[in-house]
PDB file of C-alpha atoms in Angstrom:
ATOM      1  CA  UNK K 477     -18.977 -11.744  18.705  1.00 75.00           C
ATOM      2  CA  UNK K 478     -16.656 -13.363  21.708  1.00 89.00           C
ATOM      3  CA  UNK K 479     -14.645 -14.803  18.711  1.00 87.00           C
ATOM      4  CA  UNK K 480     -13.659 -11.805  17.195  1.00 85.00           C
ATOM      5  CA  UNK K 481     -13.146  -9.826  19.893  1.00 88.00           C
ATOM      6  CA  UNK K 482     -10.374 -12.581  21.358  1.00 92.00           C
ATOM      7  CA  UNK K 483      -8.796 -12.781  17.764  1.00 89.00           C
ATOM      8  CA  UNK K 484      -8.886  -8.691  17.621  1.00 89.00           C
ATOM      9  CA  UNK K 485      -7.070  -9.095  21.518  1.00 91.00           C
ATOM     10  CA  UNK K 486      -4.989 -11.706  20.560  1.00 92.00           C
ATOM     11  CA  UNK K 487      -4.135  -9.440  17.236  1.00 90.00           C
ATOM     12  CA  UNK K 488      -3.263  -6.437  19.155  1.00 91.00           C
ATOM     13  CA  UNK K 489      -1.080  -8.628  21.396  1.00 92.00           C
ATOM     14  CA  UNK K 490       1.312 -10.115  18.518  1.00 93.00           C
ATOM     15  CA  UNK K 491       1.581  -6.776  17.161  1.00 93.00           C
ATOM     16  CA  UNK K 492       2.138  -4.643  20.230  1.00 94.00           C
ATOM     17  CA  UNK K 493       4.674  -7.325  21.124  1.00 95.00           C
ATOM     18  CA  UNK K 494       6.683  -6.707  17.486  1.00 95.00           C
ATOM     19  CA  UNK K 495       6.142  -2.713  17.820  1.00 94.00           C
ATOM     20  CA  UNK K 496       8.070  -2.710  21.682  1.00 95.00           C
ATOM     21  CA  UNK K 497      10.771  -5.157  20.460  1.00 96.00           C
ATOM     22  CA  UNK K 498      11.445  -3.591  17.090  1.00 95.00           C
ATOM     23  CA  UNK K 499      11.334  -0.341  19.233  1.00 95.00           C
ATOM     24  CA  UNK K 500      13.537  -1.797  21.852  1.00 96.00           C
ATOM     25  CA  UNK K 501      16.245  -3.191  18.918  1.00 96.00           C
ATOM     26  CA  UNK K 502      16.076   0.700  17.774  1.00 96.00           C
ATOM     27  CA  UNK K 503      17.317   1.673  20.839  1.00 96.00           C
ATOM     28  CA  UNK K 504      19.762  -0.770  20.966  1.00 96.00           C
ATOM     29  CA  UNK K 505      21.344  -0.196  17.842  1.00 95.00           C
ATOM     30  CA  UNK K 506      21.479   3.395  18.621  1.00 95.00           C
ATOM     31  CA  UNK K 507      22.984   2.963  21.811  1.00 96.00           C
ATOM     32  CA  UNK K 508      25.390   0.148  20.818  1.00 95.00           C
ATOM     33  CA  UNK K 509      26.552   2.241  17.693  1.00 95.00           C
ATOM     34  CA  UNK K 510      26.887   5.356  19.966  1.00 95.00           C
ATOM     35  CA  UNK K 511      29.312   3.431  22.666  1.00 95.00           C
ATOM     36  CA  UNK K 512      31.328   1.891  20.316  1.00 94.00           C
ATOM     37  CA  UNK K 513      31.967   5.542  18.716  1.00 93.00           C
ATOM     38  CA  UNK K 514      32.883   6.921  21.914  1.00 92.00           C
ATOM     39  CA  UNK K 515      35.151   3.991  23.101  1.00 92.00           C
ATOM     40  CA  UNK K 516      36.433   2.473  19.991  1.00 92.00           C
ATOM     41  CA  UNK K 517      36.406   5.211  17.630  1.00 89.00           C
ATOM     42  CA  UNK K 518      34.173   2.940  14.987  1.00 91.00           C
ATOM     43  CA  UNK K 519      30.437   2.754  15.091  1.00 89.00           C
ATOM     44  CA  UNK K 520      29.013  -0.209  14.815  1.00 90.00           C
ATOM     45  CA  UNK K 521      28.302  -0.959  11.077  1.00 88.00           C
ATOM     46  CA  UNK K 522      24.666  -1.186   9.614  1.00 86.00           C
ATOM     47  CA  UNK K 523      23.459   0.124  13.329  1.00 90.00           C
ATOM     48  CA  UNK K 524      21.579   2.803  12.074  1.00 90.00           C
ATOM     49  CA  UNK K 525      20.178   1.787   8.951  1.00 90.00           C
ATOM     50  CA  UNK K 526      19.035  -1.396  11.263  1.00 91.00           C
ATOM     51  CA  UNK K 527      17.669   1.284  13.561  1.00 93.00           C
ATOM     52  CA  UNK K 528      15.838   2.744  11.089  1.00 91.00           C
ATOM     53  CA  UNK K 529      14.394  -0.499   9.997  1.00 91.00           C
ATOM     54  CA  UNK K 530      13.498  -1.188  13.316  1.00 93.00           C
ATOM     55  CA  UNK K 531      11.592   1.943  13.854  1.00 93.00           C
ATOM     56  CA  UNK K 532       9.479   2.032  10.376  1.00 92.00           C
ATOM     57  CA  UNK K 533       8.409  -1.532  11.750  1.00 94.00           C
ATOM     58  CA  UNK K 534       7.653  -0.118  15.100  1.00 94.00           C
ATOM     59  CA  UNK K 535       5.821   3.254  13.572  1.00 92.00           C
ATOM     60  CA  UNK K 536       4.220   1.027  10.844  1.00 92.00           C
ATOM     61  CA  UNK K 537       2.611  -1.535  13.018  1.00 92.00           C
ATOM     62  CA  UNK K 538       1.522   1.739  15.442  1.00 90.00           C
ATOM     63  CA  UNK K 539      -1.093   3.119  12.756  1.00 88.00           C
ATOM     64  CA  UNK K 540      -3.027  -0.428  13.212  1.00 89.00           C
ATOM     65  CA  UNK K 541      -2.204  -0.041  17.084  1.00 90.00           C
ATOM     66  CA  UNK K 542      -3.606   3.294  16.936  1.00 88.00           C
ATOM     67  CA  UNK K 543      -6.872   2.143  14.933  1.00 87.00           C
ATOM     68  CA  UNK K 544      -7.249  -0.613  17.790  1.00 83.00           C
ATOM     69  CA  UNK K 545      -7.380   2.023  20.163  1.00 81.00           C
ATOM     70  CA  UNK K 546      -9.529   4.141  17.791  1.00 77.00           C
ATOM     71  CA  UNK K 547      -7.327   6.864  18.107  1.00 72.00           C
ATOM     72  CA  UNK K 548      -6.302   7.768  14.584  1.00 69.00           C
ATOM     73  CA  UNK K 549      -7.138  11.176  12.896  1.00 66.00           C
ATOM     74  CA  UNK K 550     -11.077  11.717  12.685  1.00 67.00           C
ATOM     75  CA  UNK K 551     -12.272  14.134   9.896  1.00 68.00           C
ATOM     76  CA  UNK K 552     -14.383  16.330  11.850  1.00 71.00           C
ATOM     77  CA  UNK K 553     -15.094  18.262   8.707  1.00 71.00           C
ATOM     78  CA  UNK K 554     -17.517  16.171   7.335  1.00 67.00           C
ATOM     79  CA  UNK K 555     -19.617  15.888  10.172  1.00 68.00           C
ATOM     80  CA  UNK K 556     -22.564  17.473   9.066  1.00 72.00           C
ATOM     81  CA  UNK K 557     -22.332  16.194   5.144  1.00 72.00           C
ATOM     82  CA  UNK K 558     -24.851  12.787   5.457  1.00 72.00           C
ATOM     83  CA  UNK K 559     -28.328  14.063   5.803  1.00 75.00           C
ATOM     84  CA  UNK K 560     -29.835  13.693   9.782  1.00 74.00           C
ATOM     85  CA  UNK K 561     -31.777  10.198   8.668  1.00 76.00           C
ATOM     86  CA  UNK K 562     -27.945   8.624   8.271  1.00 73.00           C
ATOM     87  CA  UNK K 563     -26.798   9.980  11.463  1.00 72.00           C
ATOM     88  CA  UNK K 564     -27.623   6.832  13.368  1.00 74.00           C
ATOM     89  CA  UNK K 565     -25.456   4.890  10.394  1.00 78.00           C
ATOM     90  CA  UNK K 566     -22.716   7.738  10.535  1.00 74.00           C
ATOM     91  CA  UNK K 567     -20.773   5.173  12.556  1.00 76.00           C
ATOM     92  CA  UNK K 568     -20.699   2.523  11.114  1.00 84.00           C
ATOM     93  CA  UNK K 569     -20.389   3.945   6.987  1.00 80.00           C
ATOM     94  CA  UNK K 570     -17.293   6.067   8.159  1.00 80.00           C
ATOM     95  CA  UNK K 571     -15.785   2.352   9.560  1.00 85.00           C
ATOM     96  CA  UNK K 572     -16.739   0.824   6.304  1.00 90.00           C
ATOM     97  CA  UNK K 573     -15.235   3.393   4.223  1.00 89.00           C
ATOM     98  CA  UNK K 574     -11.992   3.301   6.734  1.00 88.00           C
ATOM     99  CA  UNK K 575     -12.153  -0.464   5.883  1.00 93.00           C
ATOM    100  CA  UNK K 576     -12.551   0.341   2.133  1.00 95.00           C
ATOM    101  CA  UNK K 577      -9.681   3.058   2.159  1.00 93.00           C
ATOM    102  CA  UNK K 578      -7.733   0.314   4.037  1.00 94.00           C
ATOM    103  CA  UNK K 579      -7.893  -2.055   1.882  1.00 96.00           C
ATOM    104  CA  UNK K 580      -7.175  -0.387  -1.512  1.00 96.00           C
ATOM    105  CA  UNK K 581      -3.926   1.018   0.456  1.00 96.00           C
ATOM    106  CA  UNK K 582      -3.240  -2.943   1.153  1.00 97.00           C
ATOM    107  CA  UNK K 583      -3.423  -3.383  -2.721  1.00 97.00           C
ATOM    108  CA  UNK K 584      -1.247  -0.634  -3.246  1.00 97.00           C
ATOM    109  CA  UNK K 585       1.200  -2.014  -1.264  1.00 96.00           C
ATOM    110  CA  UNK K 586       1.057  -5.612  -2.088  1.00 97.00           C
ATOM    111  CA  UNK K 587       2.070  -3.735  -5.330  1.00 97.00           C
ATOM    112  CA  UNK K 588       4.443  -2.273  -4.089  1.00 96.00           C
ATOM    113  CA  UNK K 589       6.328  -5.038  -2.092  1.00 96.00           C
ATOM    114  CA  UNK K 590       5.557  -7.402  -5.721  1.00 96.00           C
ATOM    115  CA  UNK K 591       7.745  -4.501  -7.344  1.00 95.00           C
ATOM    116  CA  UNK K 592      10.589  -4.740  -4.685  1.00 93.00           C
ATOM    117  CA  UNK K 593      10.675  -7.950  -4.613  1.00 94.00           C
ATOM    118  CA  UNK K 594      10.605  -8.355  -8.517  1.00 94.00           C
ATOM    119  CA  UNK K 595      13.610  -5.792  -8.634  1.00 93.00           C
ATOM    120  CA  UNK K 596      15.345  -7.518  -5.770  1.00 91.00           C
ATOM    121  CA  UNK K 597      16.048  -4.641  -3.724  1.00 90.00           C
ATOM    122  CA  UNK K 598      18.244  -4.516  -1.351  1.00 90.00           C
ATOM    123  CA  UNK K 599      19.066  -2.048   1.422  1.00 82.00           C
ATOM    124  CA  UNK K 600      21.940   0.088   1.082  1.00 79.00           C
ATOM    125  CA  UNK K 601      23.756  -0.110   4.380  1.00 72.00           C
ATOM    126  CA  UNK K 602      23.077  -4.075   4.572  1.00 77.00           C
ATOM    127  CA  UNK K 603      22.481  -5.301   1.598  1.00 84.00           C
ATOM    128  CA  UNK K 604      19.433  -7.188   2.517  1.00 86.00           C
ATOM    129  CA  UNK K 605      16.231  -8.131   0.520  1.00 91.00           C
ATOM    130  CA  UNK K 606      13.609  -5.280   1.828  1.00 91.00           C
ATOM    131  CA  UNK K 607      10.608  -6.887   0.522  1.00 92.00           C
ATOM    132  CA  UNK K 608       9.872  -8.844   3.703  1.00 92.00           C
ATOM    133  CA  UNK K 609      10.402  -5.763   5.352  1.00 91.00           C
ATOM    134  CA  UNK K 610       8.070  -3.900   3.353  1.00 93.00           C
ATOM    135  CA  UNK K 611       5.571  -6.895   4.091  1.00 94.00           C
ATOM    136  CA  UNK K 612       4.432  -4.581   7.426  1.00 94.00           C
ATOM    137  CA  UNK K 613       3.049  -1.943   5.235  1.00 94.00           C
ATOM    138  CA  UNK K 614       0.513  -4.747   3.716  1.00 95.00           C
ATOM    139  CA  UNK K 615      -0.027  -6.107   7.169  1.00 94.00           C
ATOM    140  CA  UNK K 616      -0.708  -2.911   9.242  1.00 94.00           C
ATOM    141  CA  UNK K 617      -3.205  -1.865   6.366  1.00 95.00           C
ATOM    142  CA  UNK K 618      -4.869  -5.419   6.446  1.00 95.00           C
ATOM    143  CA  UNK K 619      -5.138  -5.225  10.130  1.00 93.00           C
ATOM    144  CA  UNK K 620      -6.593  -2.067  10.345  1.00 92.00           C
ATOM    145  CA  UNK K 621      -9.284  -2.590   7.356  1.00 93.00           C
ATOM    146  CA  UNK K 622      -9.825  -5.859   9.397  1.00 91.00           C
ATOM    147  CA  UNK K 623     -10.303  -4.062  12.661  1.00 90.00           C
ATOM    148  CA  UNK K 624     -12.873  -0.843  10.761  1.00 88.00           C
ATOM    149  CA  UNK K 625     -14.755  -4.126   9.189  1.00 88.00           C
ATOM    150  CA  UNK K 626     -15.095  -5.964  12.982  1.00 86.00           C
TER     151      UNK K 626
END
Protein backbone atom coordinates (compact mmCIF):
# COMPACT_ATOMS: atom_id res chain seq x y z
CA UNK A 1 0.00 0.00 0.00
CA UNK A 2 3.20 2.44 0.94
CA UNK A 3 4.23 1.67 -2.73
CA UNK A 4 1.46 3.02 -4.39
CA UNK A 5 0.75 5.70 -2.45
CA UNK A 6 4.62 7.14 -3.06
CA UNK A 7 4.22 6.35 -6.89
CA UNK A 8 0.54 8.14 -6.76
CA UNK A 9 2.77 11.25 -4.75
CA UNK A 10 5.51 11.02 -6.88
CA UNK A 11 2.76 11.01 -9.95
CA UNK A 12 1.03 14.03 -8.79
CA UNK A 13 4.44 15.71 -8.41
CA UNK A 14 5.69 15.26 -12.21
CA UNK A 15 2.42 16.34 -13.30
CA UNK A 16 1.71 19.31 -11.08
CA UNK A 17 5.25 20.32 -12.01
CA UNK A 18 4.27 20.20 -16.09
CA UNK A 19 0.66 21.87 -15.32
CA UNK A 20 2.56 25.23 -13.38
CA UNK A 21 5.29 25.39 -16.08
CA UNK A 22 3.08 24.90 -19.11
CA UNK A 23 0.86 27.44 -17.18
CA UNK A 24 3.75 29.68 -16.47
CA UNK A 25 5.01 29.47 -20.50
CA UNK A 26 1.16 30.60 -21.14
CA UNK A 27 1.71 33.52 -19.38
CA UNK A 28 4.77 34.19 -20.85
CA UNK A 29 3.84 34.00 -24.27
CA UNK A 30 0.97 36.19 -23.57
CA UNK A 31 2.89 38.69 -21.93
CA UNK A 32 5.91 38.59 -24.30
CA UNK A 33 3.49 38.82 -27.40
CA UNK A 34 1.58 41.69 -25.63
CA UNK A 35 4.99 43.90 -25.01
CA UNK A 36 6.32 43.43 -28.17
CA UNK A 37 2.82 44.79 -29.66
CA UNK A 38 2.94 47.73 -27.59
CA UNK A 39 6.70 48.59 -28.13
CA UNK A 40 7.51 47.20 -31.46
CA UNK A 41 4.34 47.27 -33.20
CA UNK A 42 4.72 43.25 -34.09
CA UNK A 43 3.59 40.53 -31.78
CA UNK A 44 5.61 37.96 -31.28
CA UNK A 45 4.84 35.19 -33.88
CA UNK A 46 3.29 31.72 -32.89
CA UNK A 47 2.88 33.37 -29.13
CA UNK A 48 -0.54 32.64 -28.89
CA UNK A 49 -1.13 29.56 -30.60
CA UNK A 50 2.00 28.42 -28.21
CA UNK A 51 -0.12 29.87 -25.43
CA UNK A 52 -2.83 27.98 -26.25
CA UNK A 53 -0.83 24.86 -26.41
CA UNK A 54 0.50 25.58 -23.25
CA UNK A 55 -2.76 25.96 -21.53
CA UNK A 56 -4.68 22.71 -23.05
CA UNK A 57 -1.49 20.96 -21.47
CA UNK A 58 -1.94 22.79 -18.28
CA UNK A 59 -6.04 22.29 -18.25
CA UNK A 60 -5.51 18.70 -19.57
CA UNK A 61 -3.14 17.44 -16.99
CA UNK A 62 -5.64 19.44 -14.25
CA UNK A 63 -8.63 16.84 -14.77
CA UNK A 64 -6.05 14.01 -13.41
CA UNK A 65 -4.88 16.76 -10.79
CA UNK A 66 -8.35 17.25 -9.91
CA UNK A 67 -9.13 13.33 -9.62
CA UNK A 68 -5.94 13.22 -7.23
CA UNK A 69 -7.55 15.58 -5.13
CA UNK A 70 -10.93 13.82 -5.65
CA UNK A 71 -12.45 16.85 -6.59
CA UNK A 72 -13.99 16.22 -9.98
CA UNK A 73 -17.82 16.37 -10.67
CA UNK A 74 -19.76 13.68 -8.46
CA UNK A 75 -23.19 12.54 -9.86
CA UNK A 76 -25.25 13.06 -6.94
CA UNK A 77 -28.20 11.85 -8.94
CA UNK A 78 -27.65 8.42 -8.68
CA UNK A 79 -27.25 8.23 -5.17
CA UNK A 80 -30.03 6.29 -4.22
CA UNK A 81 -30.06 3.86 -7.55
CA UNK A 82 -27.86 0.60 -5.95
CA UNK A 83 -30.10 -1.13 -3.54
CA UNK A 84 -29.05 -0.35 0.53
CA UNK A 85 -27.02 -3.97 0.64
CA UNK A 86 -24.40 -2.16 -2.04
CA UNK A 87 -24.18 0.94 -0.11
CA UNK A 88 -21.10 -0.17 1.76
CA UNK A 89 -19.56 -1.05 -2.01
CA UNK A 90 -21.05 2.34 -3.40
CA UNK A 91 -17.47 3.56 -3.06
CA UNK A 92 -15.56 1.62 -4.38
CA UNK A 93 -18.01 0.41 -7.81
CA UNK A 94 -18.41 4.24 -8.62
CA UNK A 95 -14.16 4.28 -8.57
CA UNK A 96 -14.18 1.21 -10.68
CA UNK A 97 -16.57 2.45 -13.13
CA UNK A 98 -14.55 6.01 -13.06
CA UNK A 99 -11.56 3.69 -13.82
CA UNK A 100 -13.59 1.87 -16.54
CA UNK A 101 -14.96 5.23 -18.11
CA UNK A 102 -11.26 6.29 -17.90
CA UNK A 103 -9.91 3.96 -19.64
CA UNK A 104 -12.20 3.53 -22.71
CA UNK A 105 -11.66 7.53 -23.01
CA UNK A 106 -7.71 6.51 -23.05
CA UNK A 107 -8.61 4.20 -26.06
CA UNK A 108 -10.43 6.79 -27.65
CA UNK A 109 -7.72 8.91 -27.60
CA UNK A 110 -4.87 6.69 -28.34
CA UNK A 111 -7.18 6.65 -31.45
CA UNK A 112 -7.24 9.68 -31.81
CA UNK A 113 -3.51 10.75 -31.47
CA UNK A 114 -2.84 7.23 -34.02
CA UNK A 115 -5.13 9.34 -36.49
CA UNK A 116 -3.08 12.63 -36.07
CA UNK A 117 -0.20 11.21 -36.22
CA UNK A 118 -1.10 8.98 -39.32
CA UNK A 119 -2.33 12.29 -41.09
CA UNK A 120 0.71 14.18 -39.92
CA UNK A 121 -0.93 17.09 -38.57
CA UNK A 122 0.49 19.94 -37.98
CA UNK A 123 -0.52 23.11 -36.13
CA UNK A 124 -1.49 26.01 -38.03
CA UNK A 125 0.37 28.91 -36.48
CA UNK A 126 3.68 26.64 -36.11
CA UNK A 127 3.61 24.12 -38.19
CA UNK A 128 4.48 21.51 -35.71
CA UNK A 129 3.55 17.74 -35.44
CA UNK A 130 0.52 17.87 -32.69
CA UNK A 131 0.46 14.29 -32.02
CA UNK A 132 2.93 14.46 -29.12
CA UNK A 133 0.92 17.13 -27.98
CA UNK A 134 -2.17 15.32 -28.10
CA UNK A 135 -0.19 12.48 -26.15
CA UNK A 136 -1.58 14.46 -22.69
CA UNK A 137 -5.08 13.59 -23.50
CA UNK A 138 -3.99 9.67 -23.33
CA UNK A 139 -1.89 10.40 -20.30
CA UNK A 140 -4.29 12.48 -18.09
CA UNK A 141 -7.01 9.71 -18.85
CA UNK A 142 -4.44 6.87 -17.95
CA UNK A 143 -3.54 8.65 -14.84
CA UNK A 144 -6.77 9.21 -13.65
CA UNK A 145 -8.21 5.50 -14.46
CA UNK A 146 -4.88 4.61 -12.65
CA UNK A 147 -5.60 6.78 -9.67
CA UNK A 148 -9.94 5.48 -9.50
CA UNK A 149 -8.21 1.78 -9.79
CA UNK A 150 -5.52 2.60 -6.63
Amino acid sequence: MQAVQKLLKALWTVEATICVIAFCATALALMADVLAREFFGNGIFGAQRFAVWGNAISGLLGFALVTAERGHLRPQFADNLLPKALEPYADRIGEVLSAVICLGMAWFAVRFVQSSAALGERGMAIPILVWPIQLVLVWMFLSSALRHLA
